[in-house]
Tab-separated table of N, CA and C in Angstrom:
chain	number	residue	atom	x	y	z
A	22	UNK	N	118.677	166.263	84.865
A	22	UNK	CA	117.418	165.810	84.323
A	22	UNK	C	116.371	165.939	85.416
A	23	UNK	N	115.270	166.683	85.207
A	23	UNK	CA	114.364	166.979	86.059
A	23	UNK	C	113.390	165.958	86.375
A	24	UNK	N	112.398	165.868	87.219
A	24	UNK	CA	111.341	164.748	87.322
A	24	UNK	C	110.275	164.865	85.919
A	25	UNK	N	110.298	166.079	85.696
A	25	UNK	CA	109.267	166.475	84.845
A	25	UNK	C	109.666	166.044	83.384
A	26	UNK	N	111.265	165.913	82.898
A	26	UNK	CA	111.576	165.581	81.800
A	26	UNK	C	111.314	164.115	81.399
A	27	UNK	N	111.249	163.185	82.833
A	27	UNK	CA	111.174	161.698	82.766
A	27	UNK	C	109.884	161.855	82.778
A	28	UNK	N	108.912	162.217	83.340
A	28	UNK	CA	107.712	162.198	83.205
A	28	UNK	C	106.930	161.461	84.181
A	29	UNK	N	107.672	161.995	85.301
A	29	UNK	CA	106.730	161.607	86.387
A	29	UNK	C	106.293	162.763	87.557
A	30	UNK	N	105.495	162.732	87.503
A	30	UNK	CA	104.707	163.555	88.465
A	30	UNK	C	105.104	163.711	89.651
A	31	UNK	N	105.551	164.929	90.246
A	31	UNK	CA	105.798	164.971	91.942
A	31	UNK	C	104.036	165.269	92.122
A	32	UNK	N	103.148	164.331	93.517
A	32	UNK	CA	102.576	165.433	94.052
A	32	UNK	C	102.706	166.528	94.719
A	33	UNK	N	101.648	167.664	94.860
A	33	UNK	CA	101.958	169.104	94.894
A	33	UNK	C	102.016	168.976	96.342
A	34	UNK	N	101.694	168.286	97.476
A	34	UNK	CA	102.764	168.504	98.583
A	34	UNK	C	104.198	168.497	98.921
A	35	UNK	N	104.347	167.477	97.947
A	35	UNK	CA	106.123	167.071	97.952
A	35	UNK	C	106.783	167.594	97.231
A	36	UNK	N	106.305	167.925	96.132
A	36	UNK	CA	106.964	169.095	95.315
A	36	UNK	C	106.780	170.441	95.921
A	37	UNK	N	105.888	170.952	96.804
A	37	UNK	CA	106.538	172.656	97.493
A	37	UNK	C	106.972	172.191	98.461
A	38	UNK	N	107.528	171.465	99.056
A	38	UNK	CA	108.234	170.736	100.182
A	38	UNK	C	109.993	171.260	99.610
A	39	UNK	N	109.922	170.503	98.497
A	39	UNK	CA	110.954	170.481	97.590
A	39	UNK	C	111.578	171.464	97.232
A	40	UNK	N	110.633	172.559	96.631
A	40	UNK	CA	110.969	173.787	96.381
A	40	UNK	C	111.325	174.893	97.007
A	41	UNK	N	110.880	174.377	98.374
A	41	UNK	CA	111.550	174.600	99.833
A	41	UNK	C	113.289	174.476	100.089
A	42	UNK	N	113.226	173.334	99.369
A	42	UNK	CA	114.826	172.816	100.284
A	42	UNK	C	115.932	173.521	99.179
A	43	UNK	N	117.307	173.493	99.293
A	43	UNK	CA	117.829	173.957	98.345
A	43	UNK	C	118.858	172.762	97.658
A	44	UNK	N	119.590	173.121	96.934
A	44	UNK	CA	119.906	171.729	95.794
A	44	UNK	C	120.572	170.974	96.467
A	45	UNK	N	121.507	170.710	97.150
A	45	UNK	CA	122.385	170.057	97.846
A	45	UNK	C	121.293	169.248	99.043
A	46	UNK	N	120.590	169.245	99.132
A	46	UNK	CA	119.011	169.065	100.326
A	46	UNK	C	118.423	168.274	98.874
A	47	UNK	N	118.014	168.662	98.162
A	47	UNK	CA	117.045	167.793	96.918
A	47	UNK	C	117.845	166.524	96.910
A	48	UNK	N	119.296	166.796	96.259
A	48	UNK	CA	120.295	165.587	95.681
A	48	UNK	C	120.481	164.514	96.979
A	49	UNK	N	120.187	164.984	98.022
A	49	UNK	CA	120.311	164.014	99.571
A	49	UNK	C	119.031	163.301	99.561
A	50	UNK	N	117.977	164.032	99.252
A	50	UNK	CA	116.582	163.553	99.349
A	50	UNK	C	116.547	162.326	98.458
A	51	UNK	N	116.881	163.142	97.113
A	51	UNK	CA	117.391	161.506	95.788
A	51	UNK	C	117.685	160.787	96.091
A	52	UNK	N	118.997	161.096	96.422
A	52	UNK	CA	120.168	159.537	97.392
A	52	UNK	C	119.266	158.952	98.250
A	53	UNK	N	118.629	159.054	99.279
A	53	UNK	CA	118.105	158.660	100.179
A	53	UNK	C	116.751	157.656	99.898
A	54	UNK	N	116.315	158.812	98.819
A	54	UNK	CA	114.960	157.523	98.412
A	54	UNK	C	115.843	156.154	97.428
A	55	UNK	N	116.746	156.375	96.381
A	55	UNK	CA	117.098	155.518	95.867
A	55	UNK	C	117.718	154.387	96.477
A	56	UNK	N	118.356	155.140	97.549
A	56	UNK	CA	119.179	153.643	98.483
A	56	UNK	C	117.486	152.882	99.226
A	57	UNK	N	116.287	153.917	99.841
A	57	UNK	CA	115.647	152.978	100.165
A	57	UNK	C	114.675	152.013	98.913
A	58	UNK	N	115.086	152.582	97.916
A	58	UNK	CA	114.272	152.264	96.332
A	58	UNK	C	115.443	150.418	96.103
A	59	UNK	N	116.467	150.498	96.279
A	59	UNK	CA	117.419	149.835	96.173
A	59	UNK	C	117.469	148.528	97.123
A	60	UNK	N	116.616	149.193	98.706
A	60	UNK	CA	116.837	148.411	99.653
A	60	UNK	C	115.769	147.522	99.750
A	61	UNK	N	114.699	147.870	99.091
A	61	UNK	CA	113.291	147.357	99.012
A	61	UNK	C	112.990	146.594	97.926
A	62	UNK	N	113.712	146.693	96.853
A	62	UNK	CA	113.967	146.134	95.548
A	62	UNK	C	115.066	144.417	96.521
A	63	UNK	N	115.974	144.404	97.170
A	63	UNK	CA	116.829	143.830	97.669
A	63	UNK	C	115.905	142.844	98.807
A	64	UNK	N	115.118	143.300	99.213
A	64	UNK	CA	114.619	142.699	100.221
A	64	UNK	C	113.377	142.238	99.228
A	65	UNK	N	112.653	142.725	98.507
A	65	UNK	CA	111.014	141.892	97.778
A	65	UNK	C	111.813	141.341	96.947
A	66	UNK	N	112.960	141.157	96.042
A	66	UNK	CA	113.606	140.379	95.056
A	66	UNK	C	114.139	139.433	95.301
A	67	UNK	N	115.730	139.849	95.797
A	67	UNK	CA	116.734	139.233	96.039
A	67	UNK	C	117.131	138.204	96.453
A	68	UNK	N	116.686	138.772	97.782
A	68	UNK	CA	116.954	138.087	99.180
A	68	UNK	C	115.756	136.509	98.791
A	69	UNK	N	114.637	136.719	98.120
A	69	UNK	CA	113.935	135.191	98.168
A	69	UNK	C	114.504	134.827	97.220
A	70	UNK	N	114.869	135.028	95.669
A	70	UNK	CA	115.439	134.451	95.321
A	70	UNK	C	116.591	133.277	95.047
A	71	UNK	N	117.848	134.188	96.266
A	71	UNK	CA	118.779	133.620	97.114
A	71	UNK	C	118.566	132.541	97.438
A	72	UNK	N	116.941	132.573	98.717
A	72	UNK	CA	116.851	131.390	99.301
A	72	UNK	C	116.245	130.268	98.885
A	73	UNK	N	115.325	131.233	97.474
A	73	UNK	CA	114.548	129.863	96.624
A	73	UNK	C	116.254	128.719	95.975
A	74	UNK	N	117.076	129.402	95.593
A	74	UNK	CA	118.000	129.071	95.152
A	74	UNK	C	118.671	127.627	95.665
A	75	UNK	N	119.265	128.230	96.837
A	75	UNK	CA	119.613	127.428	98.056
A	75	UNK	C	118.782	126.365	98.107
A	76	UNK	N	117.669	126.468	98.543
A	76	UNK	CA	116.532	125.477	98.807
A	76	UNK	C	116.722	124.721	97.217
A	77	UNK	N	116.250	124.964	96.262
A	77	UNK	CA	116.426	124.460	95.080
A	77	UNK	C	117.684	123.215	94.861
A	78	UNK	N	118.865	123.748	95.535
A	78	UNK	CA	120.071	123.391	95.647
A	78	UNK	C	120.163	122.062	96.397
A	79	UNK	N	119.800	122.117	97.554
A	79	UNK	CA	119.769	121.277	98.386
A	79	UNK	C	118.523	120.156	97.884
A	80	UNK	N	117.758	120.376	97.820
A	80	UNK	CA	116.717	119.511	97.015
A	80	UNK	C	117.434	118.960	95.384
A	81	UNK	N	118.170	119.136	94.786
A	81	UNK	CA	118.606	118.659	93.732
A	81	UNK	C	120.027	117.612	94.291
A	82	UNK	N	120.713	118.197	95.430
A	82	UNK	CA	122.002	117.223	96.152
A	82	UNK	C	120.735	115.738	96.922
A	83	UNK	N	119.976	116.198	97.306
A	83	UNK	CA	119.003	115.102	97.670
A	83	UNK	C	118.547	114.179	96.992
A	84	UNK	N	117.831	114.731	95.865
A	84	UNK	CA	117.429	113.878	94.647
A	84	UNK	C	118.280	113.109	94.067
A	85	UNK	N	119.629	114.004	93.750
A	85	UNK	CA	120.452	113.232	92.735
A	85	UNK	C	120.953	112.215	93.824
A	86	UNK	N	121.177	111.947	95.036
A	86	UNK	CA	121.402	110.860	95.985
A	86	UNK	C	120.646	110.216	96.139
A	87	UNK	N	119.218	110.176	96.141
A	87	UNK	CA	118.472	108.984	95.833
A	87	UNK	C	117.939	108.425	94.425
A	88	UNK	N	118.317	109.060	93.800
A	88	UNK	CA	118.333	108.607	92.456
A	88	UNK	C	120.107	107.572	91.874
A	89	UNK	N	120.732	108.004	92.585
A	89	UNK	CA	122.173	107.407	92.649
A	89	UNK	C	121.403	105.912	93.435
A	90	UNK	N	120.767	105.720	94.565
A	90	UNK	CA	120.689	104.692	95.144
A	90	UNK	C	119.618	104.267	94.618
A	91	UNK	N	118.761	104.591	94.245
A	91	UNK	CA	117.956	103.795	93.150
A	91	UNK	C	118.663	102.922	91.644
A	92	UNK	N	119.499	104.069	90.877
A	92	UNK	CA	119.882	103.219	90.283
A	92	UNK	C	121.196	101.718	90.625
A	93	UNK	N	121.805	102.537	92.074
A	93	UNK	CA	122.586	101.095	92.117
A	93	UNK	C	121.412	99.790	92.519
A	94	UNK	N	120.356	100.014	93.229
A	94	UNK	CA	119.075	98.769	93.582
A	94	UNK	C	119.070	98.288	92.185
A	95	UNK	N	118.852	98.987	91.185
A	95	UNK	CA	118.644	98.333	90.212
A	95	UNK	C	119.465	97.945	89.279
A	96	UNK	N	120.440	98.037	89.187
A	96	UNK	CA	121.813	97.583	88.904
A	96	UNK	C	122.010	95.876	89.664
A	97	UNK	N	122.283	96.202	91.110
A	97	UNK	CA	121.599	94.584	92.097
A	97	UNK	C	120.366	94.469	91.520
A	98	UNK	N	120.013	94.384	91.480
A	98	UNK	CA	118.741	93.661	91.009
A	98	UNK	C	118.584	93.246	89.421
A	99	UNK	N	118.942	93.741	88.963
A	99	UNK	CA	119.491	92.952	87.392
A	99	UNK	C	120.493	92.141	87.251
A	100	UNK	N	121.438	92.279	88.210
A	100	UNK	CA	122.644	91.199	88.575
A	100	UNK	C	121.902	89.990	89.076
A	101	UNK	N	121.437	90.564	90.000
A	101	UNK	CA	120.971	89.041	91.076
A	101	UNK	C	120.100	88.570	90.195
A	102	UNK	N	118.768	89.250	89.070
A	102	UNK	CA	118.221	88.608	88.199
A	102	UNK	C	119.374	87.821	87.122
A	103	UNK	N	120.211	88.099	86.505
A	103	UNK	CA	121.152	87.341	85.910
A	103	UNK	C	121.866	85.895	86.334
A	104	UNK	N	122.444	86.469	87.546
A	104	UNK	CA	123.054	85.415	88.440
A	104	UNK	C	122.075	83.657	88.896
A	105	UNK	N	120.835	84.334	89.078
A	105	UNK	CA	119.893	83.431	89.919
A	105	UNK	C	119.621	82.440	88.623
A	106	UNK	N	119.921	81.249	89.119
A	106	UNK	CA	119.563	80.643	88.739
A	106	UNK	C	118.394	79.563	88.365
A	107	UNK	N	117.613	79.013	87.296
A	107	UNK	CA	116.395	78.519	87.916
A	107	UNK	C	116.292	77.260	88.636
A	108	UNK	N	115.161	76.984	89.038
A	108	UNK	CA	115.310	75.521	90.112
A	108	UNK	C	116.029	74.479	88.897
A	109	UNK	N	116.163	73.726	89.115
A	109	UNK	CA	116.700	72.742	88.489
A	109	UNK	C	115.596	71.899	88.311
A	110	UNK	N	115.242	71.473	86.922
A	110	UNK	CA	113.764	70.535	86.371
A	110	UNK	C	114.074	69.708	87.148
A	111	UNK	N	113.291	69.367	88.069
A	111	UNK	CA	112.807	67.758	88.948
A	111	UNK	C	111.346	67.942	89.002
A	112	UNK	N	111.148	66.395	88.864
A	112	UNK	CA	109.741	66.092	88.856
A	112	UNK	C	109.187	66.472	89.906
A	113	UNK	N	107.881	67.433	89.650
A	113	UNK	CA	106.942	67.784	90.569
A	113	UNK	C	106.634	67.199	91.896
A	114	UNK	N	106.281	65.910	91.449
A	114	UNK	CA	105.359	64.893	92.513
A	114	UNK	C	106.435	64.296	93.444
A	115	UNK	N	108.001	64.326	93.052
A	115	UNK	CA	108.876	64.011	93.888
A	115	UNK	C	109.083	65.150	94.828
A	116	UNK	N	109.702	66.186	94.643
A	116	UNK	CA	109.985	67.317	95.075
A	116	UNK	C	108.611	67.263	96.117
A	117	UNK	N	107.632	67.448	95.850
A	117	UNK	CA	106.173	67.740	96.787
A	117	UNK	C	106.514	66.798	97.469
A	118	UNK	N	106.267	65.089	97.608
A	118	UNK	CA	106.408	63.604	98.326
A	118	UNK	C	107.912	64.712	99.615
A	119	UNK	N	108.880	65.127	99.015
A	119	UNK	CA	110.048	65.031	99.367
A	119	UNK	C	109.766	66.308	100.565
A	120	UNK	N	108.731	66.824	100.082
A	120	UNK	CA	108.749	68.187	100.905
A	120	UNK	C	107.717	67.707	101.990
A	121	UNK	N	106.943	67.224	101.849
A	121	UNK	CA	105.713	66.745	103.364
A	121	UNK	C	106.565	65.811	103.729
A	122	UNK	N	107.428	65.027	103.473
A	122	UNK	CA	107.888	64.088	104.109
A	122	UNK	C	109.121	65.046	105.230
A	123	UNK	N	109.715	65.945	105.234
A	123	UNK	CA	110.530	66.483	105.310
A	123	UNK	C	109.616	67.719	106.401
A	124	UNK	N	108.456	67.984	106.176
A	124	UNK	CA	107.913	69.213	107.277
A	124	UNK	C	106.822	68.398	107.673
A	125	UNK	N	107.142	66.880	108.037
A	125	UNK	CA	106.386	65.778	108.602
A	125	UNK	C	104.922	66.279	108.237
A	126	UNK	N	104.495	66.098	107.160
A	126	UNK	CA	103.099	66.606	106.806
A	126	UNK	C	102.326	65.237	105.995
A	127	UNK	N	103.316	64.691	105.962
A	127	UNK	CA	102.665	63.518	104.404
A	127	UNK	C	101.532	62.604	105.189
A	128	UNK	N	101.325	62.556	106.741
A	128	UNK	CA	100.748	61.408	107.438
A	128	UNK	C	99.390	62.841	107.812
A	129	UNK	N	99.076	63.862	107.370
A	129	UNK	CA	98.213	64.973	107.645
A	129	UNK	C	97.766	64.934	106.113
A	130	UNK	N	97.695	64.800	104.894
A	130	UNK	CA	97.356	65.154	103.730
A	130	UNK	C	96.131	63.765	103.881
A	131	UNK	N	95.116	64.144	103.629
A	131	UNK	CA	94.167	63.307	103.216
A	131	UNK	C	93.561	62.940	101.733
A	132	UNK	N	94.271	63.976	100.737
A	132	UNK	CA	93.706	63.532	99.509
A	132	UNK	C	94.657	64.326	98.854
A	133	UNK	N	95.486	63.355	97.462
A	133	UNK	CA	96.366	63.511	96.977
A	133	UNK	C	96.349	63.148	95.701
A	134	UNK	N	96.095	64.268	94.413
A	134	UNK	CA	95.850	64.069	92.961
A	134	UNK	C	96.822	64.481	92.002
A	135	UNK	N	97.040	64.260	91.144
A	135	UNK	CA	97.586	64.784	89.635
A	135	UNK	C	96.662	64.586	88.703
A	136	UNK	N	96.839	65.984	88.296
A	136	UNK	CA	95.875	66.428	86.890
A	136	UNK	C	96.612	67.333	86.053
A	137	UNK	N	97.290	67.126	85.225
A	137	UNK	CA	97.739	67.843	84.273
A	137	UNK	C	98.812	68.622	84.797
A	138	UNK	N	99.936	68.155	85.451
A	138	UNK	CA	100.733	68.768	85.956
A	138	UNK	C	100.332	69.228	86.807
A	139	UNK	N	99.621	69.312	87.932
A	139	UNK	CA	98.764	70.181	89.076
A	139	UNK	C	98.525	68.982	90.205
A	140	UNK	N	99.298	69.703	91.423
A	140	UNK	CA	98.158	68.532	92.084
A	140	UNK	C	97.386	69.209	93.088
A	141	UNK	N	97.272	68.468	93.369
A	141	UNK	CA	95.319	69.037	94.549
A	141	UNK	C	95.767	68.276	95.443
A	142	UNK	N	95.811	69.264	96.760
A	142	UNK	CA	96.396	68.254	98.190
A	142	UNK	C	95.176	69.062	98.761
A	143	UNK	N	94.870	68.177	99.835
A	143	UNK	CA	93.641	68.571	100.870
A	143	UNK	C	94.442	67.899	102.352
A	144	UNK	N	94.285	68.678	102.953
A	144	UNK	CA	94.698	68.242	104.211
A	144	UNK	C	93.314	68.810	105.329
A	145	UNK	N	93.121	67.478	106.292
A	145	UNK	CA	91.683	67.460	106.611
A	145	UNK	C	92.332	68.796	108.201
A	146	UNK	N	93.482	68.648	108.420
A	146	UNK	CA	93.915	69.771	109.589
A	146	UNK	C	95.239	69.910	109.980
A	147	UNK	N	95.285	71.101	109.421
A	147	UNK	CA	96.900	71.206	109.939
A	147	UNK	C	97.353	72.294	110.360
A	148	UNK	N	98.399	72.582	111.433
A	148	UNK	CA	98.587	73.837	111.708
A	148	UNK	C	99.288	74.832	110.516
A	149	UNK	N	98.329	75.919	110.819
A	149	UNK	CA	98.364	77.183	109.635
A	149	UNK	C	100.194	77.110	109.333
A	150	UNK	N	101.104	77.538	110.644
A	150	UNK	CA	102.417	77.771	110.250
A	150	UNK	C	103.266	76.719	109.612
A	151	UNK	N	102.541	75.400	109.947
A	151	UNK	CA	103.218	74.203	109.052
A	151	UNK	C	103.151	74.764	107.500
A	152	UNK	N	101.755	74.546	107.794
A	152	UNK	CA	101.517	74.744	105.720
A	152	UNK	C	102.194	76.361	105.714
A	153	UNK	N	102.588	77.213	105.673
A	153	UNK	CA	102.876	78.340	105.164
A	153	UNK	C	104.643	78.020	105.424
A	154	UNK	N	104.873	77.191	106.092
A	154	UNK	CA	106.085	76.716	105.954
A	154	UNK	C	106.331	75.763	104.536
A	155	UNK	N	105.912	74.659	104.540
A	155	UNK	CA	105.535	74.243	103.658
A	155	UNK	C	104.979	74.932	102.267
A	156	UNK	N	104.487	75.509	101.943
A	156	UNK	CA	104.016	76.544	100.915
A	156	UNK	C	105.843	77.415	100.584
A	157	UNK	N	106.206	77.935	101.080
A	157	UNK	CA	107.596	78.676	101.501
A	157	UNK	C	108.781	77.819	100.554
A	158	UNK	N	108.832	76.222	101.589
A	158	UNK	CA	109.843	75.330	100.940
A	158	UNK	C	109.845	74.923	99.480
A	159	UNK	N	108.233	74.841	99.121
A	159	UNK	CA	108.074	74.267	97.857
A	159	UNK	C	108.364	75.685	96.388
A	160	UNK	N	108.073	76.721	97.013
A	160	UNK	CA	108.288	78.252	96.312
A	160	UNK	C	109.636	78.633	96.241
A	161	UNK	N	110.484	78.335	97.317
A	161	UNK	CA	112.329	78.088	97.376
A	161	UNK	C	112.894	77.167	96.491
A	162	UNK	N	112.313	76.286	96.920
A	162	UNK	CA	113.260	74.803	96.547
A	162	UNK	C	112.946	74.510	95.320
A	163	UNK	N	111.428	74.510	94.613
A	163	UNK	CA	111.280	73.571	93.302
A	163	UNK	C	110.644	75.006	92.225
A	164	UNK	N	110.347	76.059	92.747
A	164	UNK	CA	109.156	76.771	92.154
A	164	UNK	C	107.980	76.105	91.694
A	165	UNK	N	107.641	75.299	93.307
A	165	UNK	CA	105.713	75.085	92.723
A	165	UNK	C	105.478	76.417	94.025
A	166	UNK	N	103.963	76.730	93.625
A	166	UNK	CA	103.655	77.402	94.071
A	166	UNK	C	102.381	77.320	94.115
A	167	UNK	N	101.375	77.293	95.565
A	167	UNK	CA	99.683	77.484	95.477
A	167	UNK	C	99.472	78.202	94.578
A	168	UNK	N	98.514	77.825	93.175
A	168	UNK	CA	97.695	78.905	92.217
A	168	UNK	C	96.382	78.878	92.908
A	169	UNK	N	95.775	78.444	93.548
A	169	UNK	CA	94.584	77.723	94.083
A	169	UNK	C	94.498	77.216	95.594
A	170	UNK	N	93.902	78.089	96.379
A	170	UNK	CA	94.214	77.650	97.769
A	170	UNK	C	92.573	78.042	98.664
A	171	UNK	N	92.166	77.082	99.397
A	171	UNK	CA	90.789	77.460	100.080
A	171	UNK	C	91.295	77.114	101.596
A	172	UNK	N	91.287	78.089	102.371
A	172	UNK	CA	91.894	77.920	103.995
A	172	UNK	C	90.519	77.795	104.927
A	173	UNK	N	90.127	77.148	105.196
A	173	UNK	CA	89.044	76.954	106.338
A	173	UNK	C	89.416	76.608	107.847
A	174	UNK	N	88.803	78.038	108.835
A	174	UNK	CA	89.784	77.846	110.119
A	174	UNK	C	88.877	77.029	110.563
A	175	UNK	N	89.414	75.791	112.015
A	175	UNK	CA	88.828	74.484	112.205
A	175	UNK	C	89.100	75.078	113.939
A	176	UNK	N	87.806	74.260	114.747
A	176	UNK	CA	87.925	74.816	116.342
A	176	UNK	C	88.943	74.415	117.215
A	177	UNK	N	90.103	74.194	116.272
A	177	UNK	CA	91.185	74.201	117.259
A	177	UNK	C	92.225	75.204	116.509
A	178	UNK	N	92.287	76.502	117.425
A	178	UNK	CA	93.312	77.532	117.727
A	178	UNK	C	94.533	77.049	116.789
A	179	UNK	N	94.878	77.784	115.242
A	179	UNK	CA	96.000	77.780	114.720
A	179	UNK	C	96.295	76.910	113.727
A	180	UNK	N	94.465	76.230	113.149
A	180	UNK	CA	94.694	75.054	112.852
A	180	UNK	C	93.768	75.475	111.391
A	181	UNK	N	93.751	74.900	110.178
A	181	UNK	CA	93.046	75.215	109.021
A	181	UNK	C	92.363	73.893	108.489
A	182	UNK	N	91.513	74.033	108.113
A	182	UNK	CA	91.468	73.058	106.093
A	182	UNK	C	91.757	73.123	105.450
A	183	UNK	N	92.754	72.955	104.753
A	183	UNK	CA	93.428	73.205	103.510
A	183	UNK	C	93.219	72.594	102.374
A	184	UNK	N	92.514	73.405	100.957
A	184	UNK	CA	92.361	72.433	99.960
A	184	UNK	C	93.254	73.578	99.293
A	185	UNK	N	94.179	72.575	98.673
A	185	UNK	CA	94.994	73.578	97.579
A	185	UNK	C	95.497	72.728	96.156
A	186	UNK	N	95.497	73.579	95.044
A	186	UNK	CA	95.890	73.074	93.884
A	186	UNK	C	97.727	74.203	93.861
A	187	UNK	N	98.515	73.172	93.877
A	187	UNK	CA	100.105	73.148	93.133
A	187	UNK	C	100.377	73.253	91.581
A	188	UNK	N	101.452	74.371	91.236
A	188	UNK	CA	101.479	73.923	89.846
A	188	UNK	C	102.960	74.664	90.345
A	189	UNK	N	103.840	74.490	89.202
A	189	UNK	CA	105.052	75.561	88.709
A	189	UNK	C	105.027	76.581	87.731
């Protein structure tokens, strides 16, 4: 089958080049372009493919391993939500009394209310890490928790105003 039957054009340098050589010289010339037709096809194709592959590969052994450890977090974490239990109902105003008495705070509170289940503690100065200790114990131990908190720093180093409203 000639070039001319497929229908592609030699240009007219390479074709009297051609017509030059004799058949056994043409059929080498063939071979020669097709292996580099073959080798160039192998190298712009192949070869990235391969490595998109690979890469692909390794990025999916990655994923599916943190997706494995994601779902066991959340597996623990629906357990431990199951398991946990809630505070146990005790009265507010005890639990609070029980907790300044306990992070020696109750002789620092200067104003002490109940309103509707809520209370409003003001403490005229106390050190910041007490109360955030305090804040901590009462969020552990009873689930009250500041909804309502105004911190005013006072000129002694570490020390606040604290007006805060408690609820559960």
């Amino acid at each position: 089958m000639a070039a001319s039957d497929i229908g592609l054009r030699t240009p007219a340098p390479i074709a009297r080049w051609l017509a030059e050589k004799t058949r056994s010289e043409r059929r080498i010339v063939v071979a020669i372009a097709a292996a580099v037709g073959v080798a160039l096809l192998w190298l712009a194709i192949w070869q990235p493919l391969r490595a998109d592959t690979e890469a692909l590969r390794t990025t999916r052994d990655v994923n599916a391993t943190a997706l494995a450890a994601a779902r066991k977090m959340t597996e623990e974490a629906a357990g431990l939500a199951r398991t946990t239990t809630a505070p146990a109902t005790v009265d507010s105003r005890t639990v609070l009394e029980r907790t300044l008495n306990q992070h020696n705070l109750r002789g620092a509170v200067t104003q002490l209310d109940w309103q509707e289940g809520r209370a409003h503690v003001v403490f005229a100065a106390v050190s910041y890490e007490a109360l955030i200790g305090l804040l901590e114990a009462l969020q552990r131990d009873a689930g009250v928790r500041a909804i309502d908190a105004t911190l005013t720093a006072r000129v002694e180093p570490g020390t606040v105003r604290a007006d805060l409203t408690l609820a559960r």
